[in-house]
mmCIF file of C-alpha atoms in Angstrom:
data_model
loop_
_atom_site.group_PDB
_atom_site.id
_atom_site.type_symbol
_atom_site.label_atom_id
_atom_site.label_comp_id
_atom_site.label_asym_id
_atom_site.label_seq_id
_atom_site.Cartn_x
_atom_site.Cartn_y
_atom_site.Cartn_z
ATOM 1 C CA UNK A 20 -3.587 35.884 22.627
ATOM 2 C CA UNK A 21 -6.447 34.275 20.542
ATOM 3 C CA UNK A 22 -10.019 33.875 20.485
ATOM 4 C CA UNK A 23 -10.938 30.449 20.662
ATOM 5 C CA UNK A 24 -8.361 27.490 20.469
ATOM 6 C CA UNK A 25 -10.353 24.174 19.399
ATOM 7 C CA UNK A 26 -9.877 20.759 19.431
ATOM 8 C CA UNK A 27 -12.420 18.695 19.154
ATOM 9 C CA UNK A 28 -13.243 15.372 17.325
ATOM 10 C CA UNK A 29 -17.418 16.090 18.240
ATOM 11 C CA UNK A 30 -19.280 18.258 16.203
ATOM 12 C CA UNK A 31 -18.528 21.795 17.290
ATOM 13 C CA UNK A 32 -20.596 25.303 15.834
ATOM 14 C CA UNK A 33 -19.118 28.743 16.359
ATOM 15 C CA UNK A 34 -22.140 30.565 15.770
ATOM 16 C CA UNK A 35 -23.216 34.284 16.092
ATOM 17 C CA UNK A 36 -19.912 35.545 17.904
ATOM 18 C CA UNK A 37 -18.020 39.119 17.393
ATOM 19 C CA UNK A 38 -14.301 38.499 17.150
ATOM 20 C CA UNK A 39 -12.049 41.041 17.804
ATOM 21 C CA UNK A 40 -8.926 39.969 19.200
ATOM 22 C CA UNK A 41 -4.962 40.643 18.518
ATOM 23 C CA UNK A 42 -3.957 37.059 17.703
ATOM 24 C CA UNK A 43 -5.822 34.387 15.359
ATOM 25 C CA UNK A 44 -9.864 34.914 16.326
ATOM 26 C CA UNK A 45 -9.641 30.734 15.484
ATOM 27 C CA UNK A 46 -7.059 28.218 16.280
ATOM 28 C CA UNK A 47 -7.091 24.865 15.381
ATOM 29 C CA UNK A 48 -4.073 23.744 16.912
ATOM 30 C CA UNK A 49 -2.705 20.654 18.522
ATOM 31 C CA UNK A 50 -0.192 17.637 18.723
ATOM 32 C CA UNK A 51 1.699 14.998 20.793
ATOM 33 C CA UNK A 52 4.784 15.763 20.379
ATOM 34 C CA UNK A 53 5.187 19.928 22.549
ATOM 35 C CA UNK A 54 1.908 20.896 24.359
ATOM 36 C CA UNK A 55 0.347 17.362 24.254
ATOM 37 C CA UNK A 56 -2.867 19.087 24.088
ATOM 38 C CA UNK A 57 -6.164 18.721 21.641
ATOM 39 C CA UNK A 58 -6.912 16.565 18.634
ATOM 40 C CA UNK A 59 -7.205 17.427 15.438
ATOM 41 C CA UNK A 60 -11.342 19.036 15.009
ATOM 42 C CA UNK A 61 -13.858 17.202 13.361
ATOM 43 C CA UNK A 62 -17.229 18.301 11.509
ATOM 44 C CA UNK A 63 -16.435 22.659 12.284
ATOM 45 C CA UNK A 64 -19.164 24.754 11.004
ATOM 46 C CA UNK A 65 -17.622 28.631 11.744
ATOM 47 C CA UNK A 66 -21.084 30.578 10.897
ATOM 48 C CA UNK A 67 -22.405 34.175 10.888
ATOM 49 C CA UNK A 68 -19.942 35.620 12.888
ATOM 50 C CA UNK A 69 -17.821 39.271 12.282
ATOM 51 C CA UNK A 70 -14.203 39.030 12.414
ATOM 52 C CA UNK A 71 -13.376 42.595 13.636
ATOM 53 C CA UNK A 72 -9.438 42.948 12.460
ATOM 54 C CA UNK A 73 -8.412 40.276 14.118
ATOM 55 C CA UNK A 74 -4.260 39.864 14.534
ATOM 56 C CA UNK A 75 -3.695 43.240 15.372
ATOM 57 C CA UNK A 76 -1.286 42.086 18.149
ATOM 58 C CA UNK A 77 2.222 39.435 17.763
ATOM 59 C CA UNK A 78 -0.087 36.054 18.198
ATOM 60 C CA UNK A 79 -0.865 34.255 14.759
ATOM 61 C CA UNK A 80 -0.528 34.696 11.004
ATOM 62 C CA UNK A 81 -4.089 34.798 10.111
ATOM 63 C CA UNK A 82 -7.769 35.270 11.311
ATOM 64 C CA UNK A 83 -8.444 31.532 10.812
ATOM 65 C CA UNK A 84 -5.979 29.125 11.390
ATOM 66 C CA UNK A 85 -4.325 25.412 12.202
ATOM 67 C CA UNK A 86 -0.796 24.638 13.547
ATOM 68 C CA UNK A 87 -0.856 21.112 14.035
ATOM 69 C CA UNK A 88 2.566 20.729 14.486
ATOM 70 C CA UNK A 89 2.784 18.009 12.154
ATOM 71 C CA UNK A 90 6.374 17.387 11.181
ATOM 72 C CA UNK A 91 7.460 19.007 8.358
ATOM 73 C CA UNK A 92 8.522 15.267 6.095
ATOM 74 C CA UNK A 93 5.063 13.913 7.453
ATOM 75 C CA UNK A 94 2.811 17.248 5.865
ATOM 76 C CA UNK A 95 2.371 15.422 2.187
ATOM 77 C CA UNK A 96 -0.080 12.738 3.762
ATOM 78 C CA UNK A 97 -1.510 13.577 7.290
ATOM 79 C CA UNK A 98 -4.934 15.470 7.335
ATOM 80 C CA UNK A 99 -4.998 16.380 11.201
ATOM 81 C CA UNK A 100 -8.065 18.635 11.276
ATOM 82 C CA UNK A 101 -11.340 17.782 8.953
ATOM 83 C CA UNK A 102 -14.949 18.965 7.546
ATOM 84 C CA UNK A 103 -14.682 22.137 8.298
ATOM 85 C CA UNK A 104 -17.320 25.229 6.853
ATOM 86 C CA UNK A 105 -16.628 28.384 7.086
ATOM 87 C CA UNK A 106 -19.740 30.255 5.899
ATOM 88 C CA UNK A 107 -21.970 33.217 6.215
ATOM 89 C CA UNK A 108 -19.306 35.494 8.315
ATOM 90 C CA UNK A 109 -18.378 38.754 7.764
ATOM 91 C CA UNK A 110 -14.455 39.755 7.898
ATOM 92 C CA UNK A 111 -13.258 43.087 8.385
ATOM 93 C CA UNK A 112 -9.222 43.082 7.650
ATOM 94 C CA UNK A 113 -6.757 45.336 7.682
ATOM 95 C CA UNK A 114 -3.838 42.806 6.843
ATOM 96 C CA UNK A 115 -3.413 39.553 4.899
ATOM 97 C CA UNK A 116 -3.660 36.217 5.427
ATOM 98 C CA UNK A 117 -7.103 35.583 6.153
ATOM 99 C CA UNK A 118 -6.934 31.747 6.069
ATOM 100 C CA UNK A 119 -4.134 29.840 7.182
ATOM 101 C CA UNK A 120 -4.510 26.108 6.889
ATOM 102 C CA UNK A 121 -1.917 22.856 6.281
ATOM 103 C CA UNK A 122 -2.812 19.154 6.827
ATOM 104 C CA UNK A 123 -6.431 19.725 6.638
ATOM 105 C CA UNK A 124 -8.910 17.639 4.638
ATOM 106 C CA UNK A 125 -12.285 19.005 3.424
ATOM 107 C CA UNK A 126 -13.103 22.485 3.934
ATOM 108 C CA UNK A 127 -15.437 24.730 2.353
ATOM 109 C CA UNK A 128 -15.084 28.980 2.343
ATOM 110 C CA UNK A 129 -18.236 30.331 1.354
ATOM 111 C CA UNK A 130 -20.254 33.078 1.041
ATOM 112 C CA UNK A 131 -18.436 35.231 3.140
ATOM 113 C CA UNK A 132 -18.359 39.034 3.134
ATOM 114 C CA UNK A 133 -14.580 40.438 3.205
ATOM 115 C CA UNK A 134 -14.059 44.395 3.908
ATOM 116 C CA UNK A 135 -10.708 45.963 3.982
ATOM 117 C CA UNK A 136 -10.166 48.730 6.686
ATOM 118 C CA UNK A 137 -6.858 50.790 7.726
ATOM 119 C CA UNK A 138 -7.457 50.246 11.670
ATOM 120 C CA UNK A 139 -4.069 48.933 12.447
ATOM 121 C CA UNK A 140 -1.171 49.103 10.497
ATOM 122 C CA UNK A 141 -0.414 45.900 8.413
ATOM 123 C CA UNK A 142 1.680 43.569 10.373
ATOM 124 C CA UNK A 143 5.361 42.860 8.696
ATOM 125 C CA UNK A 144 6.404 39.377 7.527
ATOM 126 C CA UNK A 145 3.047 38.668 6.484
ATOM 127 C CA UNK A 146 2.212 37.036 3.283
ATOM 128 C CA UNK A 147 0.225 39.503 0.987
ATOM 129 C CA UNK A 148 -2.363 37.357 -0.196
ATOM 130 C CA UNK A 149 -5.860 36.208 1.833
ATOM 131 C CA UNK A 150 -5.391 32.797 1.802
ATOM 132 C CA UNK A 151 -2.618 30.381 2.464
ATOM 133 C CA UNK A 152 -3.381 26.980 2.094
ATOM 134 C CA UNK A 153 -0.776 23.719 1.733
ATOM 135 C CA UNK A 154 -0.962 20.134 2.338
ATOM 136 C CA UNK A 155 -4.676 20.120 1.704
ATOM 137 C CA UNK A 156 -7.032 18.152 0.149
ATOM 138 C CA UNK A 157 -10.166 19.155 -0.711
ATOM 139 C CA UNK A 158 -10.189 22.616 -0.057
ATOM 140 C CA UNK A 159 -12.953 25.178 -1.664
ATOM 141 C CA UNK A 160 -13.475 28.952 -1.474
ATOM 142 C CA UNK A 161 -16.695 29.437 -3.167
ATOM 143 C CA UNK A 162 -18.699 32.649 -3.312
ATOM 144 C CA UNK A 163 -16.540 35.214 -1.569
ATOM 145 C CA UNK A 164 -17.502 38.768 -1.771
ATOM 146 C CA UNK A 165 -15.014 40.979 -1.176
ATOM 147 C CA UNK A 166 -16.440 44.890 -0.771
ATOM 148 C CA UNK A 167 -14.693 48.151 -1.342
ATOM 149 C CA UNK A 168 -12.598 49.997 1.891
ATOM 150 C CA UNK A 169 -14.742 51.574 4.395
ATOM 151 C CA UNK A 170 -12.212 54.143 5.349
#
């Protein structure tokens, strides 16, 4: 369904990893409220890893994302997930979003290599833009190259 589902409050480093699965390669999910399972992640560095078209399959809405389940009326001031980097990776995409992220509270999107491709067909019902970001504070994409097809 995914790659890896985090949640963890320790310092955690995703580091040197090929990704290439057909739901979100990263989820940052949890609550207390439905699954009652994992807190909200803590000091994340996501580092020199490829993202092989991730989301080819029906699991997720992005490469990289959180689903805290935090309650729609409660979104304007809870940061569940925080300090997270997101540097040095490589993406390969054949579909938009690339970043998915709400009630998060410091990250940083940088220097990352982005490459379109036409291995899957786009998914439908998918926002056409690479990042979606909301109830956020603090949130910087810095440095992003993004290089031509290589189809």
């Amino acid at each position: 369904a995914r790659g890896l589902l985090l949640g963890s409050r320790g310092k955690t480093i995703i580091e040197n990893n090929i990704f290439h699965v057909p739901g979100a390669a990263i989820l940052m999910e949890g609550d207390a409220r439905y699954w009652f399972e994992q807190a909200g992640v803590r000091n994340l560095k996501i580092r020199n890893n490829l993202f092989d078209n991730c989301n080819f399959g029906v699991w997720g809405s992005a490469c990289i994302e959180t689903g805290p389940c935090i309650e729609e009326n409660l979104r304007d001031s809870s940061r569940y997930n925080r300090n997270i980097l997101i540097e040095n990776n490589t993406f390969r995409i054949f579909s938009s979003p690339l970043l998915r992220i709400y009630s998060v509270n410091h990250l940083i999107f940088k220097n990352n290599k982005i490459i379109s491709t036409q291995a899957y067909h786009p998914q439908e019902n998918l926002e056409d833009k690479l990042f979606n970001i909301s109830h956020c504070d603090r949130i910087k994409i810095l440095s992003t190259n993004t290089l031509q097809p290589d189809y």
